[in-house]
Coordinates of N, CA and C in Angstrom, one line a residue:
V1 N 7.0 16.1 -0.9 CA 6.4 15.9 0.4 C 7.0 14.7 1.1
G2 N 7.2 13.6 0.4 CA 7.8 12.4 0.9 C 9.2 12.6 1.4
F3 N 9.9 13.4 0.7 CA 11.3 13.7 1.1 C 11.3 14.6 2.3
L4 N 10.4 15.6 2.4 CA 10.4 16.5 3.5 C 9.9 15.7 4.8
V5 N 9.0 14.8 4.6 CA 8.6 14.0 5.8 C 9.7 13.0 6.2
G6 N 10.4 12.4 5.2 CA 11.4 11.4 5.5 C 12.6 11.9 6.2
V7 N 13.0 13.1 5.9 CA 14.3 13.6 6.5 C 14.2 13.7 8.0
P8 N 13.1 14.2 8.6 CA 13.1 14.3 10.1 C 13.0 12.9 10.7
C9 N 12.6 11.9 10.0 CA 12.3 10.6 10.5 C 13.5 9.6 10.4
L10 N 14.6 10.1 9.8 CA 15.6 9.1 9.5 C 16.3 8.5 10.7
R11 N 16.3 9.2 11.8 CA 16.9 8.7 13.0 C 16.1 7.6 13.7
L12 N 14.8 7.5 13.3 CA 13.9 6.6 14.0 C 13.9 5.2 13.3
K13 N 13.6 4.2 14.0 CA 13.5 2.8 13.4 C 12.3 2.1 13.9
G14 N 11.9 1.1 13.2 CA 10.8 0.2 13.6 C 9.5 0.8 13.9
D15 N 9.0 0.5 15.1 CA 7.6 1.0 15.5 C 7.6 2.5 15.6
Y16 N 8.7 3.1 16.1 CA 8.7 4.6 16.2 C 8.6 5.3 14.9
L17 N 9.3 4.7 13.9 CA 9.2 5.3 12.5 C 7.8 5.2 12.0
A18 N 7.1 4.1 12.2 CA 5.7 3.9 11.7 C 4.8 4.9 12.4
I19 N 5.0 5.0 13.7 CA 4.1 6.0 14.5 C 4.2 7.4 14.0
V20 N 5.5 7.8 13.8 CA 5.7 9.2 13.3 C 5.2 9.4 11.9
T21 N 5.4 8.5 11.0 CA 4.8 8.6 9.7 C 3.3 8.7 9.7
F22 N 2.7 7.9 10.6 CA 1.2 7.9 10.7 C 0.8 9.3 11.2
G23 N 1.6 9.8 12.1 CA 1.3 11.2 12.6 C 1.4 12.2 11.6
F24 N 2.4 12.2 10.7 CA 2.6 13.1 9.6 C 1.4 13.0 8.6
S25 N 1.0 11.8 8.3 CA -0.1 11.6 7.4 C -1.4 12.2 7.9
E26 N -1.6 12.1 9.2 CA -2.8 12.7 9.8 C -2.7 14.2 9.8
I27 N -1.5 14.7 10.1 CA -1.3 16.2 10.1 C -1.6 16.7 8.7
I28 N -1.1 16.1 7.7 CA -1.2 16.6 6.3 C -2.7 16.5 6.0
R29 N -3.4 15.5 6.4 CA -4.8 15.4 6.0 C -5.6 16.5 6.7
V30 N -5.3 16.8 8.0 CA -6.0 17.9 8.7 C -5.7 19.2 8.0
I31 N -4.5 19.4 7.6 CA -4.1 20.7 7.0 C -4.9 20.9 5.7
F32 N -5.0 19.9 4.9 CA -5.8 20.0 3.6 C -7.3 20.1 3.9
N33 N -7.7 19.5 5.0 CA -9.1 19.6 5.4 C -9.5 21.0 5.8
N34 N -8.5 21.8 6.1 CA -8.8 23.2 6.5 C -8.4 24.3 5.5
L35 N -7.8 23.8 4.4 CA -7.5 24.8 3.3 C -8.7 25.0 2.4
Q36 N -9.6 25.8 2.9 CA -10.8 26.1 2.2 C -10.6 26.6 0.8
N37 N -9.6 27.5 0.6 CA -9.4 28.2 -0.7 C -8.7 27.3 -1.7
V38 N -8.1 26.2 -1.2 CA -7.3 25.4 -2.1 C -8.0 24.1 -2.4
T39 N -8.4 23.4 -1.3 CA -9.0 22.1 -1.4 C -10.6 22.0 -1.2
N40 N -11.1 23.2 -0.9 CA -12.6 23.3 -0.7 C -13.0 22.6 0.7
G41 N -12.0 22.5 1.5 CA -12.2 22.0 2.9 C -12.8 20.5 2.9
P42 N -13.6 20.2 3.9 CA -14.2 18.9 4.0 C -15.0 18.4 2.8
I43 N -15.5 19.4 2.0 CA -16.4 19.1 0.9 C -15.5 18.4 -0.2
G44 N -14.3 18.9 -0.3 CA -13.3 18.4 -1.3 C -13.6 18.9 -2.7
L45 N -12.9 18.4 -3.7 CA -13.0 18.8 -5.1 C -13.9 17.9 -5.8
K46 N -14.9 18.6 -6.5 CA -15.9 17.8 -7.2 C -15.8 18.1 -8.7
G47 N -16.3 17.2 -9.5 CA -16.4 17.4 -10.9 C -15.0 17.5 -11.6
L48 N -14.1 16.6 -11.1 CA -12.7 16.6 -11.7 C -12.8 16.0 -13.1
P49 N -12.0 16.5 -14.0 CA -12.0 16.0 -15.4 C -11.5 14.5 -15.4
I50 N -12.0 13.7 -16.3 CA -11.6 12.3 -16.4 C -10.4 12.2 -17.4
Y51 N -9.3 11.9 -16.9 CA -8.1 11.7 -17.7 C -7.7 10.2 -17.8
T52 N -8.4 9.3 -17.1 CA -8.1 7.9 -17.1 C -9.3 7.1 -17.1
N53 N -9.1 5.8 -17.3 CA -10.2 4.8 -17.1 C -9.6 3.6 -16.4
L54 N -10.4 2.5 -16.3 CA -10.0 1.3 -15.6 C -8.8 0.7 -16.3
W55 N -8.8 0.6 -17.6 CA -7.7 0.0 -18.3 C -6.4 0.8 -18.2
W56 N -6.5 2.1 -18.2 CA -5.3 2.9 -18.0 C -4.7 2.6 -16.6
S57 N -5.6 2.5 -15.6 CA -5.2 2.3 -14.2 C -4.5 0.9 -14.1
F58 N -5.1 -0.1 -14.7 CA -4.4 -1.4 -14.7 C -3.0 -1.4 -15.4
G59 N -3.0 -0.7 -16.5 CA -1.7 -0.6 -17.2 C -0.6 0.1 -16.4
I60 N -1.0 1.2 -15.7 CA 0.0 1.9 -14.9 C 0.3 1.1 -13.6
A61 N -0.6 0.3 -13.1 CA -0.3 -0.6 -12.0 C 0.7 -1.6 -12.4
I62 N 0.5 -2.2 -13.6 CA 1.5 -3.2 -14.1 C 2.9 -2.6 -14.3
L63 N 2.9 -1.4 -14.9 CA 4.1 -0.6 -15.1 C 4.8 -0.3 -13.8
T64 N 4.0 0.0 -12.8 CA 4.6 0.3 -11.4 C 5.3 -0.9 -10.9
V65 N 4.6 -2.1 -11.0 CA 5.2 -3.3 -10.5 C 6.5 -3.6 -11.2
L66 N 6.6 -3.4 -12.5 CA 7.8 -3.7 -13.3 C 8.9 -2.7 -12.8
V67 N 8.5 -1.5 -12.6 CA 9.6 -0.5 -12.2 C 10.1 -0.8 -10.8
V68 N 9.2 -1.2 -9.9 CA 9.7 -1.5 -8.6 C 10.5 -2.8 -8.6
K69 N 10.1 -3.8 -9.4 CA 10.9 -5.0 -9.5 C 12.3 -4.8 -10.0
N70 N 12.4 -3.9 -11.1 CA 13.7 -3.6 -11.6 C 14.5 -2.8 -10.6
L71 N 13.8 -1.9 -9.8 CA 14.5 -1.1 -8.8 C 15.1 -2.0 -7.7
I72 N 14.3 -3.0 -7.3 CA 14.8 -3.9 -6.2 C 16.0 -4.7 -6.7
N73 N 16.0 -5.1 -8.0 CA 17.1 -5.9 -8.5 C 18.3 -5.0 -8.9
S74 N 18.2 -3.7 -8.7 CA 19.4 -2.8 -9.0 C 20.3 -2.7 -7.8
S75 N 21.4 -1.9 -8.0 CA 22.3 -1.7 -6.9 C 21.6 -0.9 -5.8
Y76 N 20.7 0.0 -6.2 CA 20.0 0.7 -5.2 C 19.1 -0.2 -4.3
G77 N 18.4 -1.1 -5.0 CA 17.6 -2.1 -4.3 C 18.4 -3.0 -3.3
R78 N 19.5 -3.4 -3.8 CA 20.4 -4.2 -2.9 C 20.9 -3.4 -1.7
A79 N 21.1 -2.1 -1.9 CA 21.5 -1.3 -0.8 C 20.4 -1.2 0.2
L80 N 19.2 -1.0 -0.3 CA 18.0 -0.9 0.6 C 17.8 -2.2 1.4
K81 N 18.0 -3.4 0.7 CA 17.9 -4.6 1.4 C 18.9 -4.8 2.5
S82 N 20.2 -4.3 2.2 CA 21.2 -4.4 3.3 C 20.8 -3.5 4.5
I83 N 20.2 -2.3 4.2 CA 19.8 -1.4 5.3 C 18.7 -2.1 6.1
R84 N 17.8 -2.8 5.4 CA 16.7 -3.4 6.1 C 17.2 -4.5 7.0
E85 N 18.2 -5.3 6.6 CA 18.8 -6.4 7.4 C 19.6 -5.9 8.5
N86 N 20.5 -4.9 8.3 CA 21.4 -4.5 9.3 C 22.0 -3.1 8.9
E87 N 21.5 -2.0 9.5 CA 21.9 -0.7 9.2 C 23.3 -0.4 9.5
S88 N 23.8 -0.9 10.6 CA 25.2 -0.7 11.0 C 26.2 -1.3 10.0
A89 N 25.9 -2.6 9.6 CA 26.7 -3.3 8.6 C 26.7 -2.6 7.3
A90 N 25.5 -2.2 6.9 CA 25.3 -1.5 5.6 C 26.1 -0.2 5.6
E91 N 26.1 0.6 6.7 CA 26.8 1.8 6.7 C 28.3 1.6 6.7
A92 N 28.8 0.5 7.4 CA 30.2 0.1 7.4 C 30.7 -0.3 6.0
M93 N 29.8 -0.8 5.1 CA 30.1 -1.1 3.8 C 30.1 0.0 2.8
G94 N 29.8 1.2 3.3 CA 29.8 2.4 2.5 C 28.4 2.9 2.0
V95 N 27.4 2.2 2.4 CA 26.0 2.6 2.0 C 25.6 3.9 2.7
S96 N 25.1 4.9 2.0 CA 24.7 6.1 2.6 C 23.2 5.9 3.1
L97 N 23.1 5.9 4.4 CA 21.7 5.7 5.0 C 20.8 6.9 4.7
F98 N 21.4 8.1 4.8 CA 20.6 9.3 4.6 C 20.0 9.3 3.1
F99 N 20.9 9.1 2.2 CA 20.5 9.2 0.8 C 19.5 8.1 0.4
H100 N 19.8 6.9 0.8 CA 18.9 5.8 0.4 C 17.6 5.8 1.1
K101 N 17.6 6.2 2.4 CA 16.3 6.3 3.1 C 15.4 7.4 2.6
S102 N 16.1 8.6 2.3 CA 15.4 9.7 1.8 C 14.8 9.4 0.4
L103 N 15.6 8.8 -0.4 CA 15.1 8.4 -1.8 C 13.9 7.4 -1.7
A104 N 14.0 6.5 -0.7 CA 12.9 5.5 -0.6 C 11.6 6.2 -0.2
F105 N 11.7 7.2 0.7 CA 10.5 8.0 1.1 C 10.0 8.7 -0.2
A106 N 10.9 9.3 -0.9 CA 10.4 10.1 -2.1 C 9.8 9.2 -3.2
I107 N 10.4 8.0 -3.4 CA 9.8 7.1 -4.4 C 8.5 6.6 -4.0
G108 N 8.4 6.2 -2.7 CA 7.1 5.7 -2.2 C 6.0 6.8 -2.3
A109 N 6.4 8.1 -1.9 CA 5.4 9.2 -2.0 C 5.0 9.4 -3.5
F110 N 6.0 9.2 -4.4 CA 5.6 9.4 -5.8 C 4.6 8.5 -6.3
F111 N 4.7 7.2 -6.0 CA 3.8 6.2 -6.4 C 2.4 6.3 -5.7
A112 N 2.5 6.7 -4.4 CA 1.3 7.0 -3.7 C 0.5 8.2 -4.3
G113 N 1.2 9.2 -4.6 CA 0.6 10.4 -5.3 C 0.0 10.0 -6.6
L114 N 0.7 9.2 -7.4 CA 0.2 8.7 -8.7 C -1.1 8.0 -8.5
G115 N -1.1 7.1 -7.5 CA -2.3 6.3 -7.3 C -3.5 7.2 -6.9
G116 N -3.2 8.3 -6.0 CA -4.2 9.2 -5.6 C -4.8 10.0 -6.8
A117 N -3.9 10.4 -7.7 CA -4.3 11.2 -8.9 C -5.2 10.3 -9.8
L118 N -4.8 9.1 -10.0 CA -5.6 8.2 -10.8 C -7.0 8.0 -10.2
L119 N -7.0 7.8 -8.8 CA -8.3 7.6 -8.1 C -9.2 8.8 -8.3
G120 N -8.6 10.0 -8.0 CA -9.4 11.2 -8.1 C -10.0 11.5 -9.5
S121 N -9.2 11.2 -10.5 CA -9.6 11.3 -11.9 C -10.7 10.3 -12.3
F122 N -10.6 9.1 -11.7 CA -11.5 8.0 -12.1 C -12.8 8.2 -11.5
I123 N -12.9 8.6 -10.2 CA -14.2 8.8 -9.5 C -14.7 10.3 -9.6
M124 N -13.9 11.1 -10.2 CA -14.2 12.5 -10.5 C -14.5 13.4 -9.2
T125 N -14.0 12.9 -8.1 CA -14.1 13.7 -6.9 C -13.0 13.2 -5.9
I126 N -12.6 14.1 -5.0 CA -11.7 13.7 -4.0 C -11.8 14.6 -2.8
D127 N -11.7 14.1 -1.6 CA -11.8 14.9 -0.4 C -11.0 14.3 0.7
P128 N -10.7 15.0 1.8 CA -9.8 14.5 2.8 C -10.2 13.2 3.4
N129 N -11.5 13.0 3.5 CA -12.0 11.7 4.1 C -11.7 10.5 3.3
T130 N -11.4 10.7 2.0 CA -10.9 9.6 1.2 C -9.7 8.9 1.7
F131 N -8.8 9.8 2.3 CA -7.5 9.3 2.8 C -7.5 9.2 4.3
S132 N -8.5 8.6 4.9 CA -8.6 8.5 6.3 C -7.7 7.3 6.8
F133 N -7.8 7.1 8.1 CA -6.9 6.1 8.7 C -7.3 4.7 8.2
L134 N -8.6 4.5 7.8 CA -9.1 3.2 7.2 C -8.2 2.8 6.0
L135 N -7.9 3.8 5.1 CA -7.1 3.5 4.0 C -5.7 3.1 4.4
T136 N -5.1 3.8 5.3 CA -3.8 3.5 5.8 C -3.8 2.1 6.4
F137 N -4.8 1.8 7.2 CA -4.9 0.4 7.8 C -5.0 -0.6 6.7
Q138 N -5.8 -0.3 5.7 CA -5.9 -1.3 4.6 C -4.6 -1.5 3.9
L139 N -3.8 -0.5 3.7 CA -2.5 -0.7 3.0 C -1.6 -1.5 3.9
I140 N -1.6 -1.2 5.2 CA -0.8 -2.0 6.1 C -1.1 -3.5 6.1
V141 N -2.4 -3.8 6.1 CA -2.9 -5.2 6.0 C -2.4 -5.8 4.7
I142 N -2.5 -5.1 3.6 CA -2.1 -5.6 2.3 C -0.6 -6.0 2.4
V143 N 0.2 -5.2 2.9 CA 1.7 -5.4 2.9 C 2.0 -6.6 3.9
I144 N 1.4 -6.6 5.1 CA 1.7 -7.6 6.0 C 1.2 -9.0 5.6
V145 N 0.0 -9.0 5.1 CA -0.6 -10.3 4.6 C 0.2 -10.8 3.5
G146 N 0.5 -10.0 2.5 CA 1.3 -10.5 1.3 C 2.7 -10.9 1.6
G147 N 3.4 -10.2 2.5 CA 4.8 -10.5 2.8 C 5.6 -9.2 2.6
L148 N 6.4 -8.9 3.6 CA 7.1 -7.6 3.6 C 8.2 -7.6 2.6
G149 N 8.6 -8.8 2.1 CA 9.7 -8.8 1.1 C 9.3 -9.4 -0.2
S150 N 8.0 -9.4 -0.6 CA 7.5 -10.0 -1.8 C 6.6 -9.0 -2.6
I151 N 7.0 -8.7 -3.8 CA 6.1 -7.9 -4.7 C 4.9 -8.8 -5.1
T152 N 5.1 -10.1 -5.4 CA 4.1 -11.0 -5.8 C 3.0 -11.1 -4.7
G153 N 3.5 -11.3 -3.4 CA 2.6 -11.4 -2.3 C 1.8 -10.1 -2.1
T154 N 2.4 -9.0 -2.3 CA 1.7 -7.7 -2.1 C 0.6 -7.6 -3.2
V155 N 0.9 -7.9 -4.4 CA -0.1 -7.8 -5.5 C -1.3 -8.8 -5.2
I156 N -1.0 -10.0 -4.8 CA -2.1 -11.0 -4.6 C -2.9 -10.5 -3.4
S157 N -2.2 -10.1 -2.3 CA -2.9 -9.6 -1.1 C -3.8 -8.4 -1.4
A158 N -3.3 -7.5 -2.3 CA -4.1 -6.3 -2.7 C -5.4 -6.7 -3.4
I159 N -5.3 -7.7 -4.2 CA -6.5 -8.2 -4.9 C -7.5 -8.8 -3.9
I160 N -7.0 -9.6 -3.0 CA -7.9 -10.3 -2.1 C -8.5 -9.3 -1.1
I161 N -7.7 -8.3 -0.6 CA -8.3 -7.3 0.3 C -9.3 -6.4 -0.4
T162 N -9.0 -6.0 -1.6 CA -9.9 -5.2 -2.3 C -11.3 -5.8 -2.6
V163 N -11.2 -7.1 -2.9 CA -12.5 -7.9 -3.1 C -13.2 -8.0 -1.8
L164 N -12.5 -8.3 -0.7 CA -13.1 -8.4 0.6 C -13.8 -7.1 1.0
M165 N -13.1 -6.0 0.7 CA -13.7 -4.6 1.0 C -15.0 -4.5 0.4
E166 N -15.2 -4.9 -0.9 CA -16.4 -4.7 -1.6 C -17.5 -5.7 -1.1
V167 N -17.1 -6.9 -0.8 CA -18.0 -8.0 -0.3 C -18.6 -7.6 1.0
L168 N -17.7 -7.1 1.9 CA -18.1 -6.8 3.3 C -18.9 -5.5 3.3
R169 N -18.8 -4.7 2.3 CA -19.5 -3.4 2.3 C -21.0 -3.7 2.4
S170 N -21.5 -4.8 1.7 CA -22.9 -5.2 1.8 C -23.3 -5.7 3.1
V171 N -22.3 -6.3 3.9 CA -22.6 -6.8 5.2 C -22.9 -5.7 6.2
E172 N -22.2 -4.5 5.9 CA -22.4 -3.4 6.8 C -23.7 -2.7 6.6
A173 N -24.4 -2.9 5.5 CA -25.7 -2.3 5.2 C -26.8 -3.2 5.5
P174 N -28.0 -2.7 5.8 CA -29.2 -3.6 6.1 C -29.5 -4.5 4.9
M175 N -29.9 -5.7 5.2 CA -30.2 -6.7 4.2 C -31.5 -7.4 4.4
N176 N -32.1 -7.8 3.3 CA -33.3 -8.6 3.3 C -33.0 -10.0 2.7
I177 N -33.0 -11.1 3.6 CA -32.7 -12.4 3.2 C -34.0 -13.3 3.4
F178 N -34.6 -13.7 2.3 CA -35.8 -14.5 2.3 C -36.9 -13.8 3.1
G179 N -37.0 -12.5 2.9 CA -38.1 -11.8 3.6 C -37.7 -11.4 5.0
L180 N -36.6 -11.8 5.5 CA -36.2 -11.5 6.8 C -35.2 -10.3 6.8
H181 N -35.6 -9.2 7.5 CA -34.9 -8.0 7.5 C -33.8 -8.1 8.6
L182 N -32.5 -7.9 8.1 CA -31.4 -8.0 9.0 C -30.7 -6.7 9.1
P183 N -30.4 -6.1 10.2 CA -29.7 -4.9 10.3 C -28.3 -5.0 9.9
G184 N -27.7 -3.9 9.4 CA -26.3 -3.9 9.1 C -25.4 -4.1 10.3
I185 N -24.2 -4.4 10.0 CA -23.2 -4.6 11.1 C -22.1 -3.6 10.9
P186 N -22.2 -2.4 11.4 CA -21.1 -1.4 11.2 C -19.8 -1.9 11.8
G187 N -18.7 -1.6 11.0 CA -17.4 -1.9 11.4 C -17.0 -3.3 11.2
M188 N -17.8 -4.1 10.4 CA -17.5 -5.5 10.1 C -16.2 -5.6 9.3
R189 N -16.0 -4.7 8.4 CA -14.8 -4.8 7.6 C -13.5 -4.7 8.5
M190 N -13.5 -3.7 9.4 CA -12.4 -3.5 10.3 C -12.2 -4.7 11.1
L191 N -13.3 -5.4 11.6 CA -13.2 -6.6 12.4 C -12.5 -7.7 11.6
V192 N -13.0 -7.9 10.4 CA -12.4 -9.0 9.6 C -11.0 -8.7 9.3
F193 N -10.6 -7.5 9.0 CA -9.2 -7.2 8.7 C -8.3 -7.4 9.9
A194 N -8.8 -7.0 11.1 CA -8.1 -7.2 12.3 C -7.8 -8.7 12.6
I195 N -8.9 -9.5 12.4 CA -8.8 -11.0 12.6 C -7.8 -11.6 11.6
L196 N -7.9 -11.1 10.3 CA -7.0 -11.6 9.3 C -5.5 -11.2 9.6
L197 N -5.3 -10.0 10.1 CA -4.0 -9.6 10.4 C -3.4 -10.4 11.6
M198 N -4.2 -10.6 12.6 CA -3.7 -11.4 13.7 C -3.4 -12.9 13.3
A199 N -4.2 -13.4 12.4 CA -4.0 -14.8 12.0 C -2.7 -14.9 11.2
V200 N -2.4 -13.9 10.3 CA -1.2 -13.9 9.6 C 0.0 -13.7 10.5
V201 N -0.1 -12.8 11.5 CA 1.0 -12.6 12.4 C 1.3 -13.9 13.2
L202 N 0.3 -14.6 13.6 CA 0.4 -15.8 14.4 C 0.9 -17.0 13.6
F203 N 0.4 -17.2 12.4 CA 0.7 -18.4 11.7 C 1.7 -18.2 10.5
F204 N 1.7 -17.0 9.9 CA 2.6 -16.7 8.8 C 3.4 -15.4 9.2
K205 N 4.5 -15.6 9.9 CA 5.2 -14.4 10.5 C 5.8 -13.6 9.4
E206 N 6.1 -14.1 8.2 CA 6.6 -13.4 7.1 C 5.6 -13.1 6.0
G207 N 4.3 -13.3 6.3 CA 3.3 -13.1 5.4 C 3.0 -14.4 4.5
L208 N 2.1 -14.3 3.6 CA 1.7 -15.5 2.8 C 2.9 -15.9 1.9
M209 N 3.6 -14.9 1.4 CA 4.7 -15.2 0.4 C 6.0 -15.0 1.0
G210 N 6.1 -14.4 2.2 CA 7.4 -14.1 2.8 C 8.3 -13.3 1.9
K211 N 9.4 -13.8 1.5 CA 10.3 -13.1 0.5 C 10.4 -13.8 -0.8
K212 N 9.4 -14.7 -1.1 CA 9.4 -15.4 -2.3 C 8.7 -14.6 -3.4
E213 N 9.1 -14.9 -4.7 CA 8.6 -14.2 -5.8 C 8.2 -15.3 -6.9
W214 N 7.1 -15.0 -7.6 CA 6.8 -15.8 -8.8 C 7.5 -15.2 -10.0
S215 N 7.9 -16.0 -10.9 CA 8.5 -15.6 -12.2 C 7.9 -16.5 -13.3
W216 N 8.0 -15.9 -14.5 CA 7.5 -16.7 -15.7 C 8.3 -18.0 -15.8
D217 N 9.7 -17.9 -15.5 CA 10.5 -19.1 -15.7 C 10.1 -20.2 -14.7
G218 N 9.8 -19.7 -13.4 CA 9.4 -20.7 -12.4 C 8.1 -21.3 -12.7
L219 N 7.1 -20.5 -13.2 CA 5.8 -21.1 -13.5 C 5.9 -22.0 -14.7
F220 N 6.8 -21.7 -15.7 CA 7.0 -22.6 -16.8 C 7.6 -23.9 -16.4
K221 N 8.5 -23.9 -15.5 CA 9.2 -25.1 -15.1 C 8.2 -26.0 -14.3
K222 N 7.3 -25.4 -13.5 CA 6.3 -26.1 -12.7 C 5.3 -26.7 -13.7
S223 N 4.9 -26.0 -14.7 CA 3.9 -26.4 -15.6 C 4.4 -27.5 -16.6
F224 N 5.7 -27.3 -17.0 CA 6.3 -28.3 -18.0 C 7.6 -28.7 -17.4
P225 N 7.6 -29.6 -16.4 CA 8.9 -30.1 -15.9 C 9.7 -30.8 -16.9
G226 N 11.0 -30.6 -16.8 CA 11.9 -31.4 -17.8 C 12.1 -30.7 -19.1
K227 N 11.4 -29.5 -19.3 CA 11.6 -28.8 -20.6 C 12.2 -27.5 -20.3
E228 N 13.0 -27.0 -21.2 CA 13.6 -25.7 -21.1 C 13.1 -24.7 -22.2
R229 N 13.1 -23.5 -21.8 CA 12.5 -22.5 -22.7 C 13.6 -22.1 -23.7

């Protein structure tokens, strides 16, 4: 699916590419929402078998980070970086834009599908509303806040945003504080994320980490200066 979506979008760049991919994601969600015989429509699939648990999910997440890190440091990753910096120069150096962009879409779709499968198995249910625009917006915030060129920043940002999602969930519901009944504030999570996104764009144009990465060697040198491993 990622390859099929990526091929028509290869001629687009920047904001236009983002808009078209958002459109495709919403089209696919609507299609699955109307496939009553396959997906059970808006009700979704219930009672899915449990093939995973939290520890398996953590393990696969760590494995995914390692795979992506090695991929970035490979010749394919360097080709993708060159395309990101300057497509014309990369093409002049012999980098195939069609091949590398299509493969990037396919790899991204694979890991997204893997995450969706783990989620469905873990919560034992899945429906089209699970993958609404709120989830897309959350992923965008994670990437921008962490840094577009940093795996470390993305991981840290994902942890922070996920915790905020759960903390702010209680704010959106009615609360009793010292006997005082307070109504919930619908949409508070979206408001906080929007403010966070604007703050990062204004003060950290490359995200919190930018293109920096943490490594075991770097952490060891900072913890024990003057020593070698």
